[in-house]
Amino acid sequence: MDFNMKKLASDAGIFFTRAVQFTEEKFGQAEKTELDAHFESLLARADSTKNWTEKILRQTEVLLQPNPSARVEEFLYEKLDRKVPSRVTNGELLAQYMAEAASELGPTTPYGKTLIKVAEAEKRLGAAERDFIHTASINFLTPLRNFLEGDWKTISKERRLLQNRRLDLDASKARLKKAKAAEAKATTVPDFQETRPRNYILSASASATLEDTCRPPSWAEWKEDYPGGWRRPCFFLVPLNPSLTLARGCLSLPKDGKLWNDEVDKAEQELRVAQTEFDRQAEVTRLLLEGISSTHVNHLRCLHEFVESQTTYYAQCYRHMLDLQKQLGRFPGTFVGTTEPTSPTLSSTSPTTAAATMPMGPSVADLAPPGEAALRLEEVAPPASGTRKARVLYDYEAADSSELALLADELITVYSLPGMDPDWLIGERGNKKGKVPVTYLELLS
């Protein structure tokens, strides 16, 4: 182990200096170098980006995995760099229970047959959910985590370095200020006052000179020099080491302006070095903070991909439930509807939102009276009155030959037949005819 005592002492001294500077700034006893307004705005935007990214990430994880225990397990597997085991979704688990119930209760009974159909639909829903979670995790959660664990850690590290460089700069300014004040004071003090530092140690030649020139005078010399009476000689202390000093009498040290000039020069040199390091670190940190704009662009793209995957997921769910409802059919007297179709209000809702509330239309057999053959749509004649024009709001893909495929923004003629489900109409476009859902149309007056 390479243990460098000098480096350790130097680092400890730097740490102590920064701590003193930081404490004095907090108590208002030291000046602080302020950053420019643009730099402060970059710092505020970076902090805001980090805080909201963390919140969005946590809530998206809750949306994709509501079970907190499962989230903790996935977090541990991720930290251990191990593959997360495949987990059965709630829809797939429900499908499994329904299939087992149908097998035990009788798969040939009406209830058993329905359980099997619903189980198959729930299984497809679970698979769609699994695909959505996987896609959202890769396209949305992973970029957010990469920012927090990569880019943000780099920014935080450089900001800490900038803070240290600023403390060093302000400490250098304080040292220069004190050195200049001491220099100015040294030039104004009388000759008989000591101007050297307290722990200043004389050289061997200087000490010998002091021995010769500062010999205490005899009593006769005192009487001759001061005929008017005896005067107490003045003394001063010359520190040799922390535990030993020698008393010298009647000695005046000359003013040592060169000593403080050297201190001022040294402090100015340290200040120039500290200023250069601070400016360099500030530029590095500024470039990283300006890169937050690129982070926003990347997160915007990921957000679009998340919305696209969510739209695909809900559209798949709607199609699966639509197929299930067609398989189950309608039971007489179970559903109650209005006698006239209602016109949907045009709003900014997306096809996914509309699909969530869209009812299932009847099959062709539902148009025929009970016990009779299914009515063929090409034989249905429009009523003499009651036809209306409608504008298609969204694209619609026909589920079977009894339905009419629609394209957004096209105009078709629609009308209702006696006994039809109020949520469906007969639509005509040229020589094509078929059932269309009301929620996909804007009825025109």
CSV table of C-alpha atoms in Angstrom, one decimal:
chain,number,residue,atom,x,y,z
A,1,MET,CA,0.0,0.0,0.0
A,2,ASP,CA,1.5,3.3,-1.1
A,3,PHE,CA,1.0,5.6,1.8
A,4,ASN,CA,2.1,9.2,1.0
A,5,MET,CA,2.1,11.2,4.2
A,6,LYS,CA,2.8,14.5,2.4
A,7,LYS,CA,-0.2,14.0,0.0
A,8,LEU,CA,-2.4,13.1,3.0
A,9,ALA,CA,-1.4,16.2,4.9
A,10,SER,CA,-1.9,18.3,1.8
A,11,ASP,CA,-5.4,16.9,1.1
A,12,ALA,CA,-6.3,17.4,4.8
A,13,GLY,CA,-5.2,21.0,4.6
A,14,ILE,CA,-7.2,21.6,1.5
A,15,PHE,CA,-10.3,20.0,3.1
A,16,PHE,CA,-9.9,22.1,6.2
A,17,THR,CA,-9.5,25.3,4.2
A,18,ARG,CA,-12.6,24.6,2.2
A,19,ALA,CA,-14.5,23.7,5.4
A,20,VAL,CA,-13.5,27.0,7.0
A,21,GLN,CA,-14.5,29.0,3.8
A,22,PHE,CA,-17.8,27.2,3.6
A,23,THR,CA,-18.6,27.9,7.3
A,24,GLU,CA,-17.6,31.5,7.1
A,25,GLU,CA,-19.9,31.9,4.0
A,26,LYS,CA,-22.8,30.4,5.9
A,27,PHE,CA,-22.3,32.9,8.8
A,28,GLY,CA,-21.8,35.8,6.4
A,29,GLN,CA,-18.2,36.3,7.4
A,30,ALA,CA,-16.7,35.7,3.9
A,31,GLU,CA,-17.4,36.7,0.4
A,32,LYS,CA,-18.8,34.2,-2.1
A,33,THR,CA,-18.3,34.1,-5.8
A,34,GLU,CA,-21.7,34.2,-7.5
A,35,LEU,CA,-22.5,32.4,-10.8
A,36,ASP,CA,-24.1,34.3,-13.6
A,37,ALA,CA,-27.9,34.3,-14.1
A,38,HIS,CA,-27.7,32.0,-17.2
A,39,PHE,CA,-25.7,29.4,-15.3
A,40,GLU,CA,-28.1,29.5,-12.4
A,41,SER,CA,-31.1,29.0,-14.8
A,42,LEU,CA,-29.3,25.9,-16.2
A,43,LEU,CA,-28.8,24.5,-12.8
A,44,ALA,CA,-32.4,25.1,-11.9
A,45,ARG,CA,-33.6,23.4,-15.1
A,46,ALA,CA,-31.3,20.4,-14.5
A,47,ASP,CA,-32.6,19.9,-11.0
A,48,SER,CA,-36.2,20.2,-12.2
A,49,THR,CA,-35.6,17.6,-15.0
A,50,LYS,CA,-34.0,15.2,-12.5
A,51,ASN,CA,-36.9,15.5,-10.0
A,52,TRP,CA,-39.7,15.1,-12.5
A,53,THR,CA,-37.9,12.3,-14.3
A,54,GLU,CA,-37.7,10.4,-11.0
A,55,LYS,CA,-41.4,10.9,-10.3
A,56,ILE,CA,-42.5,9.9,-13.8
A,57,LEU,CA,-40.3,6.8,-13.6
A,58,ARG,CA,-41.7,5.7,-10.3
A,59,GLN,CA,-45.3,6.2,-11.3
A,60,THR,CA,-44.8,4.5,-14.7
A,61,GLU,CA,-43.4,1.5,-12.8
A,62,VAL,CA,-46.5,1.5,-10.6
A,63,LEU,CA,-48.7,1.6,-13.7
A,64,LEU,CA,-46.9,-1.3,-15.4
A,65,GLN,CA,-46.5,-3.4,-12.2
A,66,PRO,CA,-49.0,-2.4,-9.4
A,67,ASN,CA,-47.6,-5.1,-7.0
A,68,PRO,CA,-44.9,-3.5,-4.8
A,69,SER,CA,-43.4,-6.8,-3.9
A,70,ALA,CA,-42.9,-7.7,-7.6
A,71,ARG,CA,-41.3,-4.3,-8.2
A,72,VAL,CA,-38.9,-4.8,-5.3
A,73,GLU,CA,-38.0,-8.3,-6.7
A,74,GLU,CA,-37.4,-6.8,-10.2
A,75,PHE,CA,-35.2,-4.1,-8.7
A,76,LEU,CA,-33.1,-6.6,-6.9
A,77,TYR,CA,-32.6,-8.7,-10.0
A,78,GLU,CA,-31.6,-5.6,-11.9
A,79,LYS,CA,-29.0,-4.6,-9.3
A,80,LEU,CA,-27.6,-8.1,-9.3
A,81,ASP,CA,-27.4,-8.0,-13.1
A,82,ARG,CA,-29.6,-11.1,-13.4
A,83,LYS,CA,-32.5,-11.9,-15.7
A,84,VAL,CA,-35.9,-11.2,-14.2
A,85,PRO,CA,-37.9,-14.5,-14.2
A,86,SER,CA,-41.0,-14.5,-16.4
A,87,ARG,CA,-44.1,-13.7,-14.3
A,88,VAL,CA,-47.7,-14.7,-15.2
A,89,THR,CA,-50.0,-11.6,-15.7
A,90,ASN,CA,-53.3,-11.2,-13.9
A,91,GLY,CA,-55.2,-11.9,-17.1
A,92,GLU,CA,-53.4,-15.1,-17.8
A,93,LEU,CA,-53.9,-16.3,-14.2
A,94,LEU,CA,-57.6,-15.5,-14.5
A,95,ALA,CA,-57.7,-17.5,-17.7
A,96,GLN,CA,-56.0,-20.4,-16.0
A,97,TYR,CA,-58.6,-20.4,-13.2
A,98,MET,CA,-61.5,-20.2,-15.6
A,99,ALA,CA,-60.2,-23.1,-17.7
A,100,GLU,CA,-59.8,-25.3,-14.7
A,101,ALA,CA,-63.2,-24.3,-13.4
A,102,ALA,CA,-64.8,-25.2,-16.8
A,103,SER,CA,-63.0,-28.6,-16.8
A,104,GLU,CA,-64.3,-29.4,-13.4
A,105,LEU,CA,-67.8,-28.1,-13.7
A,106,GLY,CA,-68.3,-29.5,-17.2
A,107,PRO,CA,-67.0,-28.2,-20.4
A,108,THR,CA,-70.2,-29.2,-22.3
A,109,THR,CA,-72.5,-27.2,-20.1
A,110,PRO,CA,-73.5,-23.6,-21.1
A,111,TYR,CA,-71.6,-22.2,-18.2
A,112,GLY,CA,-68.5,-24.4,-18.9
A,113,LYS,CA,-68.6,-23.4,-22.6
A,114,THR,CA,-68.8,-19.7,-21.6
A,115,LEU,CA,-66.0,-20.1,-19.1
A,116,ILE,CA,-63.7,-21.6,-21.8
A,117,LYS,CA,-64.5,-18.7,-24.3
A,118,VAL,CA,-63.8,-16.1,-21.7
A,119,ALA,CA,-60.7,-17.9,-20.5
A,120,GLU,CA,-59.3,-17.8,-24.1
A,121,ALA,CA,-60.1,-14.0,-24.3
A,122,GLU,CA,-58.4,-13.3,-21.0
A,123,LYS,CA,-55.4,-15.3,-22.0
A,124,ARG,CA,-55.1,-13.1,-25.1
A,125,LEU,CA,-55.5,-10.0,-23.0
A,126,GLY,CA,-52.8,-11.2,-20.7
A,127,ALA,CA,-50.4,-11.8,-23.6
A,128,ALA,CA,-51.2,-8.3,-24.9
A,129,GLU,CA,-50.4,-6.9,-21.5
A,130,ARG,CA,-47.2,-8.7,-21.3
A,131,ASP,CA,-46.1,-7.3,-24.7
A,132,PHE,CA,-47.1,-3.8,-23.6
A,133,ILE,CA,-45.1,-4.0,-20.4
A,134,HIS,CA,-42.1,-5.3,-22.2
A,135,THR,CA,-42.2,-2.6,-24.9
A,136,ALA,CA,-42.8,0.2,-22.4
A,137,SER,CA,-39.9,-1.0,-20.3
A,138,ILE,CA,-37.5,-1.0,-23.2
A,139,ASN,CA,-38.7,2.2,-25.0
A,140,PHE,CA,-39.6,4.4,-22.0
A,141,LEU,CA,-38.3,3.2,-18.6
A,142,THR,CA,-34.8,2.2,-19.7
A,143,PRO,CA,-34.0,5.7,-21.2
A,144,LEU,CA,-35.2,7.4,-18.0
A,145,ARG,CA,-33.1,5.1,-15.8
A,146,ASN,CA,-30.1,5.6,-18.1
A,147,PHE,CA,-30.4,9.4,-17.6
A,148,LEU,CA,-30.7,9.2,-13.8
A,149,GLU,CA,-27.9,6.6,-13.4
A,150,GLY,CA,-25.6,7.9,-16.1
A,151,ASP,CA,-25.9,11.5,-17.3
A,152,TRP,CA,-27.2,12.8,-14.0
A,153,LYS,CA,-24.4,11.2,-12.0
A,154,THR,CA,-21.8,12.8,-14.3
A,155,ILE,CA,-23.5,16.2,-13.9
A,156,SER,CA,-23.6,15.9,-10.1
A,157,LYS,CA,-19.9,14.9,-10.0
A,158,GLU,CA,-18.9,17.9,-12.1
A,159,ARG,CA,-21.1,20.2,-10.0
A,160,ARG,CA,-19.3,19.0,-6.8
A,161,LEU,CA,-16.0,19.7,-8.4
A,162,LEU,CA,-17.2,23.2,-9.4
A,163,GLN,CA,-18.2,23.8,-5.8
A,164,ASN,CA,-14.8,22.8,-4.6
A,165,ARG,CA,-13.1,25.0,-7.2
A,166,ARG,CA,-15.2,27.9,-6.1
A,167,LEU,CA,-14.3,27.4,-2.4
A,168,ASP,CA,-10.6,27.3,-3.4
A,169,LEU,CA,-11.0,30.5,-5.4
A,170,ASP,CA,-12.8,32.4,-2.6
A,171,ALA,CA,-10.2,31.1,-0.1
A,172,SER,CA,-7.4,32.4,-2.3
A,173,LYS,CA,-9.1,35.8,-2.5
A,174,ALA,CA,-9.4,35.9,1.2
A,175,ARG,CA,-5.7,35.1,1.7
A,176,LEU,CA,-4.6,37.8,-0.8
A,177,LYS,CA,-6.8,40.3,0.9
A,178,LYS,CA,-5.3,39.5,4.3
A,179,ALA,CA,-1.7,39.6,2.9
A,180,LYS,CA,-2.3,43.0,1.4
A,181,ALA,CA,-3.7,44.3,4.6
A,182,ALA,CA,-0.7,43.0,6.6
A,183,GLU,CA,1.6,44.5,4.0
A,184,ALA,CA,0.0,47.9,4.4
A,185,LYS,CA,0.1,47.7,8.1
A,186,ALA,CA,3.8,46.7,8.1
A,187,THR,CA,4.7,49.9,6.2
A,188,THR,CA,3.0,52.1,8.7
A,189,VAL,CA,4.2,50.7,12.1
A,190,PRO,CA,7.1,52.4,14.0
A,191,ASP,CA,10.7,51.0,13.8
A,192,PHE,CA,10.7,49.8,17.4
A,193,GLN,CA,7.8,47.4,16.9
A,194,GLU,CA,8.3,43.9,15.7
A,195,THR,CA,7.0,43.3,12.2
A,196,ARG,CA,8.1,39.7,11.7
A,197,PRO,CA,5.7,36.8,12.1
A,198,ARG,CA,5.5,35.4,15.6
A,199,ASN,CA,7.2,32.1,14.7
A,200,TYR,CA,9.9,33.6,12.5
A,201,ILE,CA,13.3,31.9,13.2
A,202,LEU,CA,16.5,33.8,12.6
A,203,SER,CA,19.4,32.2,10.8
A,204,ALA,CA,22.7,31.4,12.5
A,205,SER,CA,24.4,34.5,11.2
A,206,ALA,CA,21.5,36.7,12.4
A,207,SER,CA,21.6,35.1,15.8
A,208,ALA,CA,25.3,35.8,16.1
A,209,THR,CA,24.8,39.4,15.2
A,210,LEU,CA,22.1,39.7,17.8
A,211,GLU,CA,24.5,38.3,20.4
A,212,ASP,CA,27.1,41.0,19.6
A,213,THR,CA,24.9,44.0,19.1
A,214,CYS,CA,22.3,43.3,21.7
A,215,ARG,CA,24.5,42.7,24.7
A,216,PRO,CA,22.8,44.2,27.7
A,217,PRO,CA,24.7,47.5,28.7
A,218,SER,CA,26.5,47.8,32.1
A,219,TRP,CA,25.3,50.0,35.0
A,220,ALA,CA,27.9,52.6,34.3
A,221,GLU,CA,26.8,52.8,30.6
A,222,TRP,CA,23.2,53.3,31.7
A,223,LYS,CA,24.2,56.1,34.1
A,224,GLU,CA,26.2,57.8,31.4
A,225,ASP,CA,23.5,57.5,28.8
A,226,TYR,CA,20.8,58.6,31.1
A,227,PRO,CA,22.2,61.1,33.6
A,228,GLY,CA,18.7,62.3,34.6
A,229,GLY,CA,17.9,59.0,36.2
A,230,TRP,CA,17.7,55.3,35.6
A,231,ARG,CA,15.3,54.1,32.8
A,232,ARG,CA,13.9,50.5,32.5
A,233,PRO,CA,15.4,48.9,29.4
A,234,CYS,CA,12.9,47.6,26.9
A,235,PHE,CA,12.7,43.9,26.1
A,236,PHE,CA,11.3,41.9,23.2
A,237,LEU,CA,11.1,38.1,22.6
A,238,VAL,CA,12.6,36.4,19.7
A,239,PRO,CA,10.9,32.9,19.3
A,240,LEU,CA,13.3,30.1,18.6
A,241,ASN,CA,10.9,27.2,19.0
A,242,PRO,CA,7.5,26.6,20.6
A,243,SER,CA,9.1,25.9,24.0
A,244,LEU,CA,12.2,28.2,24.2
A,245,THR,CA,12.6,32.0,23.7
A,246,LEU,CA,15.5,34.4,24.5
A,247,ALA,CA,15.0,37.8,25.9
A,248,ARG,CA,16.8,40.6,24.1
A,249,GLY,CA,17.1,44.1,25.4
A,250,CYS,CA,17.0,47.4,23.6
A,251,LEU,CA,16.8,46.0,20.1
A,252,SER,CA,14.7,47.3,17.3
A,253,LEU,CA,14.0,45.1,14.3
A,254,PRO,CA,14.1,46.9,11.0
A,255,LYS,CA,10.9,47.0,8.9
A,256,ASP,CA,10.8,43.9,6.7
A,257,GLY,CA,8.7,44.9,3.7
A,258,LYS,CA,10.2,42.3,1.5
A,259,LEU,CA,8.7,39.5,3.6
A,260,TRP,CA,5.1,40.7,3.0
A,261,ASN,CA,5.8,41.4,-0.6
A,262,ASP,CA,6.7,37.8,-1.1
A,263,GLU,CA,3.5,36.8,0.7
A,264,VAL,CA,1.4,39.0,-1.6
A,265,ASP,CA,3.1,37.6,-4.7
A,266,LYS,CA,2.5,34.1,-3.5
A,267,ALA,CA,-1.2,34.8,-2.8
A,268,GLU,CA,-1.6,36.4,-6.2
A,269,GLN,CA,-0.1,33.4,-7.9
A,270,GLU,CA,-2.4,31.0,-6.0
A,271,LEU,CA,-5.4,33.2,-6.9
A,272,ARG,CA,-4.5,33.1,-10.6
A,273,VAL,CA,-4.2,29.3,-10.5
A,274,ALA,CA,-7.5,29.0,-8.6
A,275,GLN,CA,-9.3,31.3,-11.1
A,276,THR,CA,-8.0,29.3,-14.0
A,277,GLU,CA,-9.2,26.0,-12.5
A,278,PHE,CA,-12.6,27.5,-11.6
A,279,ASP,CA,-13.1,28.9,-15.1
A,280,ARG,CA,-12.2,25.5,-16.7
A,281,GLN,CA,-14.5,23.6,-14.4
A,282,ALA,CA,-17.3,26.1,-14.9
A,283,GLU,CA,-17.1,25.6,-18.7
A,284,VAL,CA,-17.2,21.8,-18.4
A,285,THR,CA,-20.2,22.0,-16.1
A,286,ARG,CA,-22.0,24.5,-18.4
A,287,LEU,CA,-21.6,22.2,-21.4
A,288,LEU,CA,-23.1,19.3,-19.4
A,289,LEU,CA,-26.0,21.4,-18.2
A,290,GLU,CA,-26.7,22.6,-21.8
A,291,GLY,CA,-26.9,18.9,-22.8
A,292,ILE,CA,-30.2,18.7,-20.8
A,293,SER,CA,-31.9,20.1,-24.0
A,294,SER,CA,-30.8,16.9,-25.8
A,295,THR,CA,-32.1,14.9,-22.9
A,296,HIS,CA,-35.5,16.5,-23.3
A,297,VAL,CA,-35.5,15.7,-27.0
A,298,ASN,CA,-34.7,12.0,-26.3
A,299,HIS,CA,-37.3,11.8,-23.6
A,300,LEU,CA,-39.9,13.3,-26.0
A,301,ARG,CA,-39.2,10.6,-28.5
A,302,CYS,CA,-39.5,7.9,-25.9
A,303,LEU,CA,-42.8,9.4,-24.7
A,304,HIS,CA,-44.2,9.1,-28.2
A,305,GLU,CA,-43.1,5.5,-28.3
A,306,PHE,CA,-44.8,4.9,-25.0
A,307,VAL,CA,-48.1,6.4,-26.1
A,308,GLU,CA,-47.9,4.4,-29.3
A,309,SER,CA,-47.4,1.1,-27.4
A,310,GLN,CA,-50.2,2.0,-25.0
A,311,THR,CA,-52.5,2.8,-27.9
A,312,THR,CA,-51.7,-0.6,-29.5
A,313,TYR,CA,-52.3,-2.4,-26.3
A,314,TYR,CA,-55.7,-0.9,-25.7
A,315,ALA,CA,-56.7,-1.5,-29.4
A,316,GLN,CA,-55.8,-5.1,-29.0
A,317,CYS,CA,-57.8,-5.3,-25.8
A,318,TYR,CA,-60.8,-3.9,-27.6
A,319,ARG,CA,-60.5,-6.3,-30.5
A,320,HIS,CA,-60.2,-9.3,-28.2
A,321,MET,CA,-63.3,-8.2,-26.2
A,322,LEU,CA,-65.2,-7.5,-29.4
A,323,ASP,CA,-64.5,-11.0,-30.6
A,324,LEU,CA,-65.5,-12.4,-27.2
A,325,GLN,CA,-68.8,-10.5,-27.2
A,326,LYS,CA,-69.6,-11.8,-30.7
A,327,GLN,CA,-68.9,-15.3,-29.6
A,328,LEU,CA,-71.1,-14.9,-26.6
A,329,GLY,CA,-74.0,-13.2,-28.5
A,330,ARG,CA,-76.9,-11.3,-26.9
A,331,PHE,CA,-79.4,-12.9,-24.6
A,332,PRO,CA,-83.1,-11.7,-25.1
A,333,GLY,CA,-84.2,-9.2,-22.5
A,334,THR,CA,-80.8,-8.8,-21.0
A,335,PHE,CA,-79.8,-5.4,-22.4
A,336,VAL,CA,-82.0,-2.5,-22.6
A,337,GLY,CA,-81.4,0.2,-25.2
A,338,THR,CA,-83.1,3.3,-26.6
A,339,THR,CA,-85.4,3.2,-29.5
A,340,GLU,CA,-83.5,5.8,-31.5
A,341,PRO,CA,-79.8,6.0,-32.2
A,342,THR,CA,-78.0,8.9,-30.5
A,343,SER,CA,-75.5,11.0,-32.3
A,344,PRO,CA,-72.1,11.1,-30.6
A,345,THR,CA,-70.6,14.4,-29.7
A,346,LEU,CA,-67.5,15.3,-31.6
A,347,SER,CA,-64.7,15.7,-29.2
A,348,SER,CA,-60.9,15.3,-29.1
A,349,THR,CA,-61.1,11.7,-27.8
A,350,SER,CA,-58.8,9.3,-29.6
A,351,PRO,CA,-60.0,6.1,-31.2
A,352,THR,CA,-58.7,4.2,-28.2
A,353,THR,CA,-61.0,6.2,-25.9
A,354,ALA,CA,-63.9,5.7,-28.2
A,355,ALA,CA,-63.1,2.0,-28.4
A,356,ALA,CA,-63.3,1.7,-24.7
A,357,THR,CA,-67.0,2.7,-24.7
A,358,MET,CA,-68.0,1.2,-28.1
A,359,PRO,CA,-70.7,-1.5,-27.8
A,360,MET,CA,-70.9,-4.6,-29.8
A,361,GLY,CA,-73.3,-4.7,-32.8
A,362,PRO,CA,-75.5,-7.7,-33.5
A,363,SER,CA,-74.7,-10.3,-36.0
A,364,VAL,CA,-76.7,-10.7,-39.2
A,365,ALA,CA,-78.9,-13.2,-37.5
A,366,ASP,CA,-79.9,-10.6,-35.0
A,367,LEU,CA,-81.6,-8.6,-37.8
A,368,ALA,CA,-84.0,-11.5,-38.5
A,369,PRO,CA,-87.0,-12.4,-36.4
A,370,PRO,CA,-86.5,-15.5,-34.2
A,371,GLY,CA,-86.9,-18.8,-36.0
A,372,GLU,CA,-86.3,-17.3,-39.5
A,373,ALA,CA,-83.3,-17.4,-41.7
A,374,ALA,CA,-80.8,-14.6,-41.5
A,375,LEU,CA,-81.8,-11.5,-43.5
A,376,ARG,CA,-79.3,-10.7,-46.3
A,377,LEU,CA,-78.3,-7.1,-46.3
A,378,GLU,CA,-78.4,-6.7,-50.0
A,379,GLU,CA,-82.1,-7.4,-49.9
A,380,VAL,CA,-82.7,-4.7,-47.3
A,381,ALA,CA,-84.2,-1.6,-48.9
A,382,PRO,CA,-83.7,1.8,-47.2
A,383,PRO,CA,-86.8,3.4,-45.8
A,384,ALA,CA,-88.6,6.1,-47.7
A,385,SER,CA,-87.7,8.6,-45.0
A,386,GLY,CA,-85.2,8.6,-42.2
A,387,THR,CA,-81.9,8.3,-44.1
A,388,ARG,CA,-79.2,10.7,-43.0
A,389,LYS,CA,-75.7,11.6,-44.0
A,390,ALA,CA,-72.8,10.8,-41.6
A,391,ARG,CA,-69.2,11.7,-41.5
A,392,VAL,CA,-66.8,8.9,-40.4
A,393,LEU,CA,-64.6,9.9,-37.4
A,394,TYR,CA,-62.2,7.0,-37.4
A,395,ASP,CA,-61.1,4.2,-39.6
A,396,TYR,CA,-63.1,1.0,-38.9
A,397,GLU,CA,-62.2,-2.5,-40.1
A,398,ALA,CA,-65.2,-4.8,-40.8
A,399,ALA,CA,-65.2,-7.8,-38.5
A,400,ASP,CA,-67.3,-9.9,-41.0
A,401,SER,CA,-69.2,-9.7,-44.3
A,402,SER,CA,-72.2,-8.1,-42.6
A,403,GLU,CA,-70.3,-5.0,-41.6
A,404,LEU,CA,-69.1,-2.1,-43.7
A,405,ALA,CA,-65.4,-1.0,-43.5
A,406,LEU,CA,-65.0,2.7,-43.0
A,407,LEU,CA,-62.4,5.3,-43.7
A,408,ALA,CA,-62.0,8.5,-41.7
A,409,ASP,CA,-63.6,11.7,-43.0
A,410,GLU,CA,-65.6,9.9,-45.7
A,411,LEU,CA,-69.4,10.6,-46.0
A,412,ILE,CA,-71.9,7.7,-46.1
A,413,THR,CA,-75.6,7.3,-45.9
A,414,VAL,CA,-77.0,5.7,-42.8
A,415,TYR,CA,-80.4,4.6,-41.6
A,416,SER,CA,-81.9,2.3,-39.0
A,417,LEU,CA,-84.2,-0.8,-39.4
A,418,PRO,CA,-86.9,-1.8,-37.0
A,419,GLY,CA,-85.6,-4.1,-34.2
A,420,MET,CA,-81.9,-3.1,-34.8
A,421,ASP,CA,-79.5,-2.5,-31.9
A,422,PRO,CA,-79.6,1.2,-31.3
A,423,ASP,CA,-75.8,1.3,-31.2
A,424,TRP,CA,-75.6,0.2,-34.9
A,425,LEU,CA,-76.8,1.5,-38.1
A,426,ILE,CA,-77.0,0.4,-41.7
A,427,GLY,CA,-74.5,2.3,-43.8
A,428,GLU,CA,-74.3,2.6,-47.6
A,429,ARG,CA,-71.5,3.8,-49.7
A,430,GLY,CA,-72.1,3.4,-53.4
A,431,ASN,CA,-73.2,-0.1,-54.1
A,432,LYS,CA,-71.8,-1.4,-50.8
A,433,LYS,CA,-73.9,-1.8,-47.7
A,434,GLY,CA,-73.3,-3.1,-44.1
A,435,LYS,CA,-73.6,-2.4,-40.4
A,436,VAL,CA,-71.6,0.4,-38.9
A,437,PRO,CA,-71.1,1.4,-35.3
A,438,VAL,CA,-72.7,4.7,-34.3
A,439,THR,CA,-69.7,5.8,-32.2
A,440,TYR,CA,-67.6,5.9,-35.3
A,441,LEU,CA,-69.9,8.4,-37.0
A,442,GLU,CA,-70.9,12.1,-36.8
A,443,LEU,CA,-74.5,12.3,-37.9
A,444,LEU,CA,-75.1,15.4,-40.0
A,445,SER,CA,-78.3,17.3,-40.1
